Rosetta silent file (secondary structure, phi, psi, omega in degrees, C-alpha in Angstrom):
SEQUENCE: MRQLTCLSVSNNNIGNEGFKFICEMKQLTYLDVGRNDINSKGLNHITNLDKLKDLRIYYNSVGDGAKYISEMKQLTNLNVNTACINEKGAKFISELPLVTNLNISFNEIGNQGLEHISRMKTVLNCINNYN
SCORE:     score description
SCORE:     0.000 S_00000001
   1 L     0.000   -1.362  152.708   20.275  -35.254   58.343 S_00000001
   2 L   -59.216   -1.878 -171.952   18.333  -37.766   58.952 S_00000001
   3 L   -78.659  -66.198  134.122   16.200  -35.759   61.461 S_00000001
   4 L    28.428   86.849 -171.005   15.766  -33.374   59.057 S_00000001
   5 L  -102.920  -19.729 -161.877   11.730  -32.197   58.783 S_00000001
   6 L  -148.483  105.878 -168.134   12.183  -29.413   56.209 S_00000001
   7 L  -143.850  146.210  171.989   14.338  -29.415   53.403 S_00000001
   8 L  -139.716  106.060 -176.093   14.649  -27.076   49.796 S_00000001
   9 L  -115.221   30.468  178.095   16.794  -27.763   47.388 S_00000001
  10 L   -69.887  164.733 -175.945   15.230  -26.413   44.266 S_00000001
  11 L    55.148   28.403  163.635   17.104  -25.571   41.088 S_00000001
  12 L   -63.828  -57.642 -156.842   20.019  -27.709   42.051 S_00000001
  13 L    67.741   37.721  172.576   19.530  -30.450   39.155 S_00000001
  14 L   -56.235  -23.940 -176.797   19.713  -33.341   41.390 S_00000001
  15 L    48.368 -155.706 -153.311   17.643  -35.583   38.784 S_00000001
  16 H   -90.204  -32.003 -176.309   16.717  -38.838   39.971 S_00000001
  17 H   -61.187   -2.608  173.583   19.536  -40.610   41.418 S_00000001
  18 H   -76.481  -73.523 -121.941   19.520  -36.985   44.305 S_00000001
  19 H   -74.633  -88.055  136.477   15.820  -37.369   44.510 S_00000001
  20 H    45.005 -144.713  167.202   16.671  -40.885   45.536 S_00000001
  21 L   -39.675   -1.137  176.318   18.729  -39.945   48.821 S_00000001
  22 L   -92.974  -82.958  -92.514   16.442  -37.267   49.641 S_00000001
  23 L   -92.428  -12.434 -165.949   13.358  -39.746   49.510 S_00000001
  24 L   -51.429  -48.851 -173.103   15.897  -41.689   52.007 S_00000001
  25 L   -63.056   99.310 -103.321   14.893  -38.967   54.570 S_00000001
  26 L  -145.717   -2.273  176.801   11.503  -40.510   56.249 S_00000001
  27 L   -83.425  -19.859 -104.153   11.542  -37.424   58.635 S_00000001
  28 L  -103.549  164.016 -173.033   11.052  -34.896   56.353 S_00000001
  29 L  -127.644  -22.938  153.900    7.184  -33.340   56.379 S_00000001
  30 E  -109.765  151.335  156.596    8.209  -30.277   53.635 S_00000001
  31 E  -167.394  159.643  171.503    9.924  -30.592   50.188 S_00000001
  32 E  -178.036  112.026 -176.005   10.188  -28.815   47.564 S_00000001
  33 L  -124.366   58.597 -164.134   12.906  -30.092   44.912 S_00000001
  34 L   -64.942  151.699  155.776   11.503  -27.644   42.543 S_00000001
  35 L    72.478   10.416  174.975   13.376  -27.652   39.082 S_00000001
  36 L  -130.800   66.516 -177.415   15.452  -30.182   39.403 S_00000001
  37 L    29.454   71.097  134.516   15.479  -33.606   36.655 S_00000001
  38 L  -134.278  152.333 -170.779   13.855  -35.606   38.107 S_00000001
  39 L  -124.306 -156.774  164.219   11.239  -37.311   35.838 S_00000001
  40 L   -38.260  -70.696 -165.339    8.689  -41.018   36.414 S_00000001
  41 H   -51.973  -63.491 -178.518   11.110  -42.933   37.150 S_00000001
  42 H   -72.096   35.780 -178.778   12.547  -41.278   39.781 S_00000001
  43 H  -121.830   14.297 -163.127    9.495  -40.422   41.757 S_00000001
  44 L   -80.805  -60.085  159.350    8.805  -44.247   42.470 S_00000001
  45 L     9.041  -45.222 -137.167   11.317  -43.253   45.678 S_00000001
  46 L   -97.543  -23.154  160.248    8.836  -41.019   46.776 S_00000001
  47 L   -42.394  -60.116 -170.208    6.511  -43.396   48.883 S_00000001
  48 L   -41.942   26.910  172.235    8.847  -43.995   51.441 S_00000001
  49 L  -141.698  102.480 -169.642    8.571  -40.486   52.776 S_00000001
  50 L  -105.641   25.785 -171.445    5.356  -41.604   54.364 S_00000001
  51 L  -116.767  -19.237 -161.441    5.180  -38.013   56.981 S_00000001
  52 L   -63.712  125.688 -178.716    5.460  -36.025   54.178 S_00000001
  53 L  -138.167  -11.388  169.174    2.480  -33.197   53.650 S_00000001
  54 E  -121.618  151.503 -136.881    3.500  -30.329   51.537 S_00000001
  55 E  -125.469   15.907  173.640    5.207  -31.824   48.479 S_00000001
  56 E   -37.853  105.998 -162.642    6.768  -28.810   45.730 S_00000001
  57 L  -142.152   29.933 -179.248    8.108  -30.967   42.623 S_00000001
  58 L   -48.304  176.153  175.176    7.070  -27.708   40.389 S_00000001
  59 L    34.803   -0.789  119.798    9.514  -28.118   36.509 S_00000001
  60 L  -170.171 -120.976 -149.223    9.684  -30.966   36.652 S_00000001
  61 L   -58.731   64.554  166.957    9.286  -34.308   33.781 S_00000001
  62 L   -68.560  -70.331  165.236    6.525  -35.727   36.641 S_00000001
  63 L    82.174 -118.545 -108.160    4.104  -37.068   33.069 S_00000001
  64 L  -147.567   25.904  134.420    2.869  -40.665   34.758 S_00000001
  65 L  -101.162   14.751  163.404    4.506  -40.257   38.190 S_00000001
  66 L   -70.592   16.111 -158.847    1.883  -38.602   39.345 S_00000001
  67 H  -102.782  -31.206  177.499    0.751  -41.738   40.094 S_00000001
  68 H   -54.857   -9.160 -174.315    3.486  -42.486   42.796 S_00000001
  69 H   -97.335  -29.095  170.843    2.285  -39.232   44.053 S_00000001
  70 H   -50.029  -59.109  166.606   -1.320  -40.433   44.301 S_00000001
  71 H   -27.332  -74.922 -155.561   -0.168  -43.031   47.356 S_00000001
  72 L   -40.557   63.556  173.410    0.970  -40.197   49.378 S_00000001
  73 L   -58.018  -23.172 -173.557   -2.236  -39.937   51.029 S_00000001
  74 L   -77.967    7.325 -176.390   -1.258  -37.920   54.081 S_00000001
  75 L   -63.704  107.395  137.292   -0.366  -34.612   51.045 S_00000001
  76 L  -118.817   28.549  138.352   -2.091  -31.444   51.921 S_00000001
  77 E  -137.181  146.835   -0.410   -0.378  -28.816   49.918 S_00000001
  78 L   130.734   48.806 -149.375    0.583  -29.252   46.401 S_00000001
  79 E  -143.558   98.874  161.191    2.819  -27.991   43.740 S_00000001
  80 L  -131.350   25.822  167.723    3.089  -29.410   40.634 S_00000001
  81 L   -33.172  120.179 -165.484    3.229  -26.522   38.032 S_00000001
  82 L    48.491   88.403  172.059    4.999  -27.554   34.724 S_00000001
  83 L  -116.496  -30.520 -157.045    5.269  -30.695   36.152 S_00000001
  84 L    85.641   37.527  153.163    3.942  -32.931   32.206 S_00000001
  85 L   -82.259  122.163 -173.137    1.013  -33.962   33.957 S_00000001
  86 E   -96.259 -172.218  172.699   -1.842  -34.579   31.295 S_00000001
  87 L   -27.837  -69.023  163.248   -5.550  -35.868   31.793 S_00000001
  88 H   -17.751  -76.617 -163.921   -4.012  -39.106   33.583 S_00000001
  89 H   -71.664   25.961 -157.619   -1.830  -37.841   35.804 S_00000001
  90 H  -114.045  -44.497 -159.830   -4.757  -34.695   36.986 S_00000001
  91 H   -64.121  -26.308 -178.917   -7.175  -38.648   37.753 S_00000001
  92 H   -82.110  -30.672  172.804   -4.083  -39.941   40.125 S_00000001
  93 H   -99.864   18.453  150.347   -3.922  -36.552   42.178 S_00000001
  94 H   -65.139  -69.688  176.693   -7.510  -36.275   42.413 S_00000001
  95 L    13.127  -47.642 -168.971   -7.107  -39.047   44.217 S_00000001
  96 L   -78.298  146.837 -169.326   -5.460  -37.264   47.604 S_00000001
  97 L  -101.900  -21.527 -172.131   -7.335  -37.198   49.623 S_00000001
  98 L  -128.161   70.129 -177.243   -6.607  -34.615   52.383 S_00000001
  99 L  -117.722  113.956 -162.999   -4.678  -31.544   49.680 S_00000001
 100 L  -131.262   32.529  155.379   -6.538  -28.901   50.479 S_00000001
 101 E  -154.510  120.696 -164.293   -3.781  -26.360   48.479 S_00000001
 102 E  -141.402  109.647  166.533   -3.209  -27.472   44.760 S_00000001
 103 E  -118.688  174.607 -141.499   -1.482  -25.442   41.641 S_00000001
 104 L   174.781   48.123 -158.971   -1.665  -27.586   38.671 S_00000001
 105 L   -94.560  178.213  130.418   -0.527  -24.052   36.225 S_00000001
 106 L    65.760   38.247  172.049    1.562  -24.963   32.895 S_00000001
 107 L  -108.874 -146.543  132.466    0.041  -28.104   32.695 S_00000001
 108 E  -160.340   86.055 -167.125   -1.925  -29.931   30.010 S_00000001
 109 L   -85.295  -56.735  167.542   -4.395  -31.618   31.704 S_00000001
 110 L   156.892 -179.435  141.027   -7.707  -31.002   29.741 S_00000001
 111 L   -37.454  -77.242 -158.264  -11.267  -30.582   29.834 S_00000001
 112 H   -55.314  -47.858 -176.571  -11.260  -34.012   31.381 S_00000001
 113 H   -52.085  -20.582 -143.133   -7.972  -33.449   33.790 S_00000001
 114 H   -80.100  -48.589 -159.151  -10.244  -30.286   35.346 S_00000001
 115 H   -62.877  -52.528  141.754  -13.365  -32.074   35.851 S_00000001
 116 H     2.742  -64.909  173.309  -11.222  -34.469   37.727 S_00000001
 117 H   -82.697  -22.886 -171.615   -9.440  -31.709   40.220 S_00000001
 118 H   -61.910  -75.002 -145.637  -13.145  -30.045   40.211 S_00000001
 119 H   -40.550  -33.751 -170.779  -13.606  -33.616   42.334 S_00000001
 120 L   -38.018  112.867  103.517  -11.338  -32.983   44.953 S_00000001
 121 L    50.952  -90.016 -172.774  -13.059  -32.520   48.201 S_00000001
 122 L  -142.075   60.401  154.346  -11.067  -30.726   50.027 S_00000001
 123 L  -115.024  132.238  162.603   -9.153  -27.957   48.462 S_00000001
 124 L  -106.135  -18.312  177.102   -9.508  -24.838   48.907 S_00000001
 125 E  -103.195  143.466  161.012   -7.228  -22.990   47.486 S_00000001
 126 E  -152.820  152.489 -169.126   -6.091  -24.345   43.720 S_00000001
 127 E  -136.137  127.933  141.325   -4.269  -22.356   40.707 S_00000001
 128 L   163.435  101.359  122.260   -4.536  -23.460   37.791 S_00000001
 129 L    28.703  102.026  151.330   -3.272  -21.528   35.167 S_00000001
 130 L    80.961   23.822 -152.779   -2.810  -22.613   31.336 S_00000001
 131 L  -101.816    0.000    0.000   -4.596  -26.499   31.176 S_00000001
């Protein structure tokens, strides 16, 4: 499994422990871990995935873990829909230099968070509903 480049395990309740093992798959370029009870404590392992381009971590409690996502400068697609992202998290996400597709819907980023997101120069498609 270490040669795997794409992995979709949404809706599997893997939690932080399962996510830790997934983050050992360093060849991943695409990862969908939506709805898996992953929180900010588990996200510290994500920086191991330095080839990851597309991250879908929707319906998890990302919260302050957005700071770990912001270290993934190679990301081009990010889905953090319904992920407990606030204004501070939006600021972290806005630091991603290559993101072209962003779904940050159903979070609580507020006006300040939206202002941070609006400064992202590379975003071509942004879904930002109910913030």
